[in-house]
XYZ file of N, CA and C in Angstrom:
489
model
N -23.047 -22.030 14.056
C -21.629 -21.797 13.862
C -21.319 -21.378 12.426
N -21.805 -22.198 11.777
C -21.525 -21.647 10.022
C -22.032 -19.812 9.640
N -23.203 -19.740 10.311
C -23.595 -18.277 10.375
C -22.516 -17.422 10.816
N -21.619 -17.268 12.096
C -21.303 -16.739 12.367
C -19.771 -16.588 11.329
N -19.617 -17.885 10.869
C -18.436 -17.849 10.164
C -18.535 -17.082 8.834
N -19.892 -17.015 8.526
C -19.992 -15.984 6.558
C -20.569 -14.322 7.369
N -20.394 -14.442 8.847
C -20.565 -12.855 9.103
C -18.852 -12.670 9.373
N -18.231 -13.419 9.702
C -16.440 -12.866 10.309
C -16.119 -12.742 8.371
N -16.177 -13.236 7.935
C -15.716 -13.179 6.373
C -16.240 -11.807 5.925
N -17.693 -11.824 5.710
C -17.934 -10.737 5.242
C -17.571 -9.618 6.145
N -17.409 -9.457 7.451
C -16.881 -8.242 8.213
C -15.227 -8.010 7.698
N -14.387 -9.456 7.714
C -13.039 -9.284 7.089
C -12.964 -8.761 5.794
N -14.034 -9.011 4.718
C -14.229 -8.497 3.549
C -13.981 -6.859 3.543
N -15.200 -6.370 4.504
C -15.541 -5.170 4.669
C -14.161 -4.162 5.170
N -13.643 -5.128 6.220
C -12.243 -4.674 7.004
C -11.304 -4.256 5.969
N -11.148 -4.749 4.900
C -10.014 -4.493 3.734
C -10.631 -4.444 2.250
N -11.802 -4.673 1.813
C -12.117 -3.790 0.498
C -12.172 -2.741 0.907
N -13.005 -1.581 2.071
C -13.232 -1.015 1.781
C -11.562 0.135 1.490
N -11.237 -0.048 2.811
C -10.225 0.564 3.236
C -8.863 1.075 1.857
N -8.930 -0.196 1.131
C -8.055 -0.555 0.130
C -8.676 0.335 -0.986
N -9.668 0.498 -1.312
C -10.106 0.688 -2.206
C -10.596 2.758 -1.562
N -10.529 3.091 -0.900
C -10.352 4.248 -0.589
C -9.031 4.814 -0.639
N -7.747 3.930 -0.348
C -6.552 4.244 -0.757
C -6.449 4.865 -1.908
N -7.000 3.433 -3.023
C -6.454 3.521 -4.326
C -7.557 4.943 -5.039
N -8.822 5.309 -4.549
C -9.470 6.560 -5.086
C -8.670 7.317 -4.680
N -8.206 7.745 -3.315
C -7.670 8.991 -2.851
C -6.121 9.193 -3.743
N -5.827 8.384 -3.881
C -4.096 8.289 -4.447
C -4.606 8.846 -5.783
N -5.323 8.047 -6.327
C -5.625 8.554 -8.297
C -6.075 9.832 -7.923
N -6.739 10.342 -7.157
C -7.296 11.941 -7.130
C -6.379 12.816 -7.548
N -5.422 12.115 -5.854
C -3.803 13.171 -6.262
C -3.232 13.298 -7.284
N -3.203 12.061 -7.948
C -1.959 11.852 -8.933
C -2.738 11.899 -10.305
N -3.863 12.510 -10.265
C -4.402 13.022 -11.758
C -4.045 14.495 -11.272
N -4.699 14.863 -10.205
C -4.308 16.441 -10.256
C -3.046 17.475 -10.315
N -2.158 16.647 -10.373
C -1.200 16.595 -10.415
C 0.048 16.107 -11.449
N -0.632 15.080 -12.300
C -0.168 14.949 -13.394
C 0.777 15.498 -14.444
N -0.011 16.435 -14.930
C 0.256 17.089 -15.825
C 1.717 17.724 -15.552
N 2.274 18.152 -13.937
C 3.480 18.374 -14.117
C 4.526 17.498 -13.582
N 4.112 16.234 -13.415
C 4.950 15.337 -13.406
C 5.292 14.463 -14.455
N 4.699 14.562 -15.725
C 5.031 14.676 -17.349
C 5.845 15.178 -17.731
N 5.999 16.454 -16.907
C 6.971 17.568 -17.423
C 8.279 17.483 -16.237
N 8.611 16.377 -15.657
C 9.713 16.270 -15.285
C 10.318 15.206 -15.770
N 11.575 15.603 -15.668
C 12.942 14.901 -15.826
C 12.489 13.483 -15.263
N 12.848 12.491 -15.822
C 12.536 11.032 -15.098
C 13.826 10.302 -15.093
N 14.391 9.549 -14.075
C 15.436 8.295 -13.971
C 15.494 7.914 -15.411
N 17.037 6.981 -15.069
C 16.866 5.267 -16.036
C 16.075 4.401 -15.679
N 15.256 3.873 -16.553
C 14.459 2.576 -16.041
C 13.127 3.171 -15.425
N 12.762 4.313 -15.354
C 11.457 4.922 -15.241
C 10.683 3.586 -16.381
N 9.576 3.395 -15.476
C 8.470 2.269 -16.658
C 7.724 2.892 -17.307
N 6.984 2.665 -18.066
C 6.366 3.368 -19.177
C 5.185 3.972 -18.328
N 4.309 5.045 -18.761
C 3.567 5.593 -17.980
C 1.649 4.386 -18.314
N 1.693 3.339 -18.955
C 0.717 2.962 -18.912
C 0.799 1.616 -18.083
N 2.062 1.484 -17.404
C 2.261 0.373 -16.391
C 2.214 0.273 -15.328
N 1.477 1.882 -14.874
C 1.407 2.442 -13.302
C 0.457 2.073 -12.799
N -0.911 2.117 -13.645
C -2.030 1.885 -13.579
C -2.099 0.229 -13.418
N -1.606 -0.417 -14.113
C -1.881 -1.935 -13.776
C -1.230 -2.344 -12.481
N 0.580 -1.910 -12.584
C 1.145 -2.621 -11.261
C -0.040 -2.147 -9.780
N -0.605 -0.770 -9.924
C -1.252 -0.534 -9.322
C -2.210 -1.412 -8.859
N -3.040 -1.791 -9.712
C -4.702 -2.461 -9.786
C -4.115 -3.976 -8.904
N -2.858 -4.442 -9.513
C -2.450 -5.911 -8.827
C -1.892 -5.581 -7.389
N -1.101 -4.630 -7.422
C -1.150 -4.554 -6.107
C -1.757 -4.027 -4.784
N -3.266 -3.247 -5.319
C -4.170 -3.179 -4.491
C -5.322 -4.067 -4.272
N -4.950 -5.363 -5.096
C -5.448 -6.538 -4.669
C -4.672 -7.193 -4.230
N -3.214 -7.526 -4.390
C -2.435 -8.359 -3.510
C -2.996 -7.415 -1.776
N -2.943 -6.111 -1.638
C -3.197 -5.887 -0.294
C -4.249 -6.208 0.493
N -5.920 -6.050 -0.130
C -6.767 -6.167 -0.406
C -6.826 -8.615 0.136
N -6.355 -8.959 -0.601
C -6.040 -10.706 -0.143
C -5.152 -10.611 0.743
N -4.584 -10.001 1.160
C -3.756 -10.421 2.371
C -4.054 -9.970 3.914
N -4.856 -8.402 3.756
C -5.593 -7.935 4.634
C -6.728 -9.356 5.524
N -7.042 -9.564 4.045
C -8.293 -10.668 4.613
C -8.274 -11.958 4.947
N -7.052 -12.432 4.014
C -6.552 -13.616 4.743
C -5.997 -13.799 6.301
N -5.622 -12.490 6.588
C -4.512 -12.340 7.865
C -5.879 -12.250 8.928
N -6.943 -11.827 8.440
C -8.053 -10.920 9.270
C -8.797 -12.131 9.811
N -9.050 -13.139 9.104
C -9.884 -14.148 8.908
C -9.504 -15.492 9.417
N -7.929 -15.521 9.536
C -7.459 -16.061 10.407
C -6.764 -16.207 12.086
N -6.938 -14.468 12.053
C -6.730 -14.113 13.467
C -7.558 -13.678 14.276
N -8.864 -13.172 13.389
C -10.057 -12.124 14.303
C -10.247 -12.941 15.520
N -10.562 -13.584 15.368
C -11.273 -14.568 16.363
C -10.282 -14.826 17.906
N -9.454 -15.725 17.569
C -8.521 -16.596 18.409
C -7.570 -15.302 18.703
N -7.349 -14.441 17.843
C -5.943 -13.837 18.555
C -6.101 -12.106 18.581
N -6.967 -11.873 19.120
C -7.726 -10.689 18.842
C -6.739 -9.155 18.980
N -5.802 -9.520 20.048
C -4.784 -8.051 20.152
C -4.239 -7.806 19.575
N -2.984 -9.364 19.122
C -2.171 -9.712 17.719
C -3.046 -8.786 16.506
N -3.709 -9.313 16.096
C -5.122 -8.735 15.037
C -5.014 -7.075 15.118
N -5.696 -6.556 16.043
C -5.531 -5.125 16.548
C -4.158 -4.731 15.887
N -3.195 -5.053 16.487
C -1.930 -4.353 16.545
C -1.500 -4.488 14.537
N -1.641 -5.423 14.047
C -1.332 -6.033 12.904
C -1.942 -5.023 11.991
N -3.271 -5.334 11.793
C -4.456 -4.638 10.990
C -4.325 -3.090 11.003
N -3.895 -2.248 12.385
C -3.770 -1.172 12.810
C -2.385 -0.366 11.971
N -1.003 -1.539 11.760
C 0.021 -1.245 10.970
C -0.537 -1.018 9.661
N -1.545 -2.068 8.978
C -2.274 -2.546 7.768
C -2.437 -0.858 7.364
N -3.533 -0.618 8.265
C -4.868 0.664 8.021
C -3.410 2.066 8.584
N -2.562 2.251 8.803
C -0.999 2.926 8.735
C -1.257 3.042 7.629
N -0.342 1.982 6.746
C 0.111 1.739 5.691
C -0.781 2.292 4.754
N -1.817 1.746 4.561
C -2.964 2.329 3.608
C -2.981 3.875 3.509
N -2.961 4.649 4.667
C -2.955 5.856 5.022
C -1.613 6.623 4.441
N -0.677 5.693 4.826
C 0.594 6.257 4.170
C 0.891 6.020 2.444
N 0.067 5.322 2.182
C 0.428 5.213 0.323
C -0.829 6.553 -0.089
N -1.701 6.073 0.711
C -2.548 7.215 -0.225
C -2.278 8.980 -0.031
N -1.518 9.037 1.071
C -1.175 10.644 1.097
C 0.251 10.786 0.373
N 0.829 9.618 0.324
C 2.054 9.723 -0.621
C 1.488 10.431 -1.935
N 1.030 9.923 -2.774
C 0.225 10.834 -3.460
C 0.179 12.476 -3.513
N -0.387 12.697 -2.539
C -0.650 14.401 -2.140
C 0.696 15.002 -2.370
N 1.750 14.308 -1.438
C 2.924 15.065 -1.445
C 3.846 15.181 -2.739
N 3.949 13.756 -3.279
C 4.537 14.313 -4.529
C 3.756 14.402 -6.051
N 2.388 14.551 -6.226
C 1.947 14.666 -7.411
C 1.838 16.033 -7.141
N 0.583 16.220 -6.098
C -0.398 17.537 -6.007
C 0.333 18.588 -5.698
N 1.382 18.281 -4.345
C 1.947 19.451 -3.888
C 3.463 19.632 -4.461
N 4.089 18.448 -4.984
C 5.428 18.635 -5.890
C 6.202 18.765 -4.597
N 5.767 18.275 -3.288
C 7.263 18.103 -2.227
C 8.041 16.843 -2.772
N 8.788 16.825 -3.363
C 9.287 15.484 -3.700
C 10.319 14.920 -2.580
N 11.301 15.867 -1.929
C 12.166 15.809 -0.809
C 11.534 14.631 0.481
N 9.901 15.583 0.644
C 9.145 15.310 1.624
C 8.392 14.324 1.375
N 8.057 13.885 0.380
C 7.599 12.586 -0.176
C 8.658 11.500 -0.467
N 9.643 11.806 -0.842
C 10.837 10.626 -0.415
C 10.893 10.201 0.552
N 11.284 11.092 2.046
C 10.534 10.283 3.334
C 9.712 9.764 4.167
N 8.535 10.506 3.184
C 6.781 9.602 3.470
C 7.005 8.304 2.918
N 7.336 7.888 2.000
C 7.499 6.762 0.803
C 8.636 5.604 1.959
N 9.652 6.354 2.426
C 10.794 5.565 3.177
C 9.900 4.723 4.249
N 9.165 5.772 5.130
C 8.239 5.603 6.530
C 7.039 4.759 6.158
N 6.624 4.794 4.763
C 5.391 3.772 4.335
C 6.295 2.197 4.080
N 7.423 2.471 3.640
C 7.985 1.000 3.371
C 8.246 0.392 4.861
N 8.820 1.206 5.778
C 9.345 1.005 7.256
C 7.675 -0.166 8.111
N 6.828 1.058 7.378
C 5.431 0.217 7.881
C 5.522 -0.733 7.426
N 5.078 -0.950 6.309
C 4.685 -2.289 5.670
C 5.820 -3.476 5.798
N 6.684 -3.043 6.192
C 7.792 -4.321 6.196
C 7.095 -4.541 7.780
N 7.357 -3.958 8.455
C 6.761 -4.264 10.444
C 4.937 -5.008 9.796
N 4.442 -4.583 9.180
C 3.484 -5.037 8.420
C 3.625 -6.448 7.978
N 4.310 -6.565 7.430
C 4.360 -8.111 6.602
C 5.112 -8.902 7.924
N 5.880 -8.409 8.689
C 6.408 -9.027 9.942
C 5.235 -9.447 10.993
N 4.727 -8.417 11.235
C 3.174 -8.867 12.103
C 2.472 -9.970 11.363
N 1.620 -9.846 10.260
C 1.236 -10.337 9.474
C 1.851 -12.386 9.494
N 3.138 -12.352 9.099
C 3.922 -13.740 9.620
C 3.789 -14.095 10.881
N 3.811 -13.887 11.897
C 3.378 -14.775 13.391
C 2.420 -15.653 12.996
N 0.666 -15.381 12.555
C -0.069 -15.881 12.143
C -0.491 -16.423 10.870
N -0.180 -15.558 10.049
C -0.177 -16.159 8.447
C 0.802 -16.054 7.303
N 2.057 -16.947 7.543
C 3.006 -16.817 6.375
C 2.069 -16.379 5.058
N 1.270 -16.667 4.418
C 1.034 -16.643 2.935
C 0.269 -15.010 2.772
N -0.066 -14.511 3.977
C -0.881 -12.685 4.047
C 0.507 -11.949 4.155
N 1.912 -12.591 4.491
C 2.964 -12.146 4.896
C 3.588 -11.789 3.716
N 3.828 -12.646 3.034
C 4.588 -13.139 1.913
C 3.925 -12.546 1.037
N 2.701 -12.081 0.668
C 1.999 -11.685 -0.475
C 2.455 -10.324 -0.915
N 2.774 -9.639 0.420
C 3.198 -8.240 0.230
C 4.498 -8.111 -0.038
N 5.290 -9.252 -0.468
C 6.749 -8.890 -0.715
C 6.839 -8.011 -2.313
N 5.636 -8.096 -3.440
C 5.678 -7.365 -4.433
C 5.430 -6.035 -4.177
N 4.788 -5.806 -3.232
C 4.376 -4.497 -3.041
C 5.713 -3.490 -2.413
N 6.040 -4.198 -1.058
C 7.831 -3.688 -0.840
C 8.777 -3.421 -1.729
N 9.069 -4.381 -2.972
C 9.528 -4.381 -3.832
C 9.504 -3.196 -5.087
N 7.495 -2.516 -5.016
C 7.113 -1.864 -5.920
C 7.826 -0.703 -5.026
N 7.645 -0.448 -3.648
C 7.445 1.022 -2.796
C 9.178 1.445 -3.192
N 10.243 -0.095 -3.905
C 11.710 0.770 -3.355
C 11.855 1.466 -4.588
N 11.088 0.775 -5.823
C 11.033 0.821 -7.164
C 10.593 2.642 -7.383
N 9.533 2.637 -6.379
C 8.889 3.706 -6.360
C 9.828 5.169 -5.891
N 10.518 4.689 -4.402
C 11.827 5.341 -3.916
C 12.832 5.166 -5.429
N 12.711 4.580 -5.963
C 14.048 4.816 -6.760
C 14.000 6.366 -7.275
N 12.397 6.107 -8.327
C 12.294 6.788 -8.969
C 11.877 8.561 -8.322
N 11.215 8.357 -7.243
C 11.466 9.466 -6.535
C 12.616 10.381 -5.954
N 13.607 9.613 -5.504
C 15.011 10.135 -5.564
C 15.477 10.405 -6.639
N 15.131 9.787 -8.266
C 16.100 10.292 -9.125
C 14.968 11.409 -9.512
N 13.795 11.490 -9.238
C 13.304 12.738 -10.023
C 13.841 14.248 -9.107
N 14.119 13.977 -7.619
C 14.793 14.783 -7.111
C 16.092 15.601 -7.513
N 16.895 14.569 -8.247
C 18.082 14.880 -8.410
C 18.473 15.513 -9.916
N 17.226 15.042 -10.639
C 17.297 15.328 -11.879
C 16.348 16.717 -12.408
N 15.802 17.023 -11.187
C 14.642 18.260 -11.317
C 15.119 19.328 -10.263
C-alpha cells in the first residue's frame, strides 16, 4: 500500500509540474518576443513596475503547480470523474494563460486578448469551484491568481484604450 501511495504522488507530481511549467516556458517565449513593443506602449495607472512580472509570475506558477497536486492527490483515487472533469478545467486554464501570451505580446491583438484573458478567468473561477467539492485549501490557493488575471484585465483594457 505505501508503494502505491509514492507512485499516485509522484504521478500527481508529474500531472502538474509538468504541465505548469510548460505554461510558464510557452508564455515567456511569447512575451520576450514580443516585448520590445509592449515597452513602447502607453501603460494604465498603477501599471507595476516591469521587474514585478517576473516574480508575481514565479509565485503564482507555484501557487498553481500546489494546488493542482493537492486537489490531484486527494481525489485521484476515490473520486475519479470529479478528478477528470476538475483537472481537465485545470489543463483549460493552463492552455488559456499560456496562449494569452501569443495574443497580446507576439501578435499585439490586444482587443482579442482581452477576451482570451476574460474566458481564462471564467475557467479558473469554475476551476477553483470544482477544485472546492473536494479540497477547500487547492480551492482557495488560486484566489491570488484570479485576483492577478483581473489585475492583468485591468491593465489590458487600459493599454487598449490608451494605444
Amino acid at each position: 500500500m505505501m508503494i502505491n501511495m509514492k507512485k499516485i504522488k509522484i504521478k500527481s507530481v508529474l500531472k502538474t509540474v509538468i504541465p505548469v511549467t510548460a505554461t510558464a516556458i510557452v508564455g515567456s517565449v511569447f512575451q520576450m518576443i514580443g516585448s520590445n513593443k509592449f515597452d513602447t506602449l502607453e501603460k494604465p495607472f498603477l501599471t507595476p513596475p516591469k521587474w514585478m512580472f517576473p516574480v508575481v509570475w514565479t509565485i503564482l506558477y507555484i501557487i498553481l503547480m500546489v494546488s493542482g497536486y493537492i486537489y490531484d492527490v486527494k481525489t485521484c483515487e476515490e473520486h475519479k470523474e470529479d478528478n477528470a472533469r476538475a483537472m481537465s478545467l485545470y489543463y483549460i486554464g493552463l492552455f488559456l494563460n499560456g496562449f494569452w501570451t501569443l495574443f497580446f505580446f507576439t501578435l499585439n491583438m490586444h482587443v482579442f486578448a482581452s477576451i482570451w484573458l476574460a474566458v481564462l478567468y471564467l475557467v479558473v473561477a469554475s476551476n477553483l469551484m470544482a477544485f472546492k467539492k473536494y479540497s477547500k485549501i487547492s480551492a482557495y490557493i488560486l484566489i491570488p491568481y484570479l485576483v492577478w488575471l483581473l489585475i492583468a484585465e485591468y491593465l489590458n483594457v487600459g493599454i487598449i484604450l490608451l494605444n
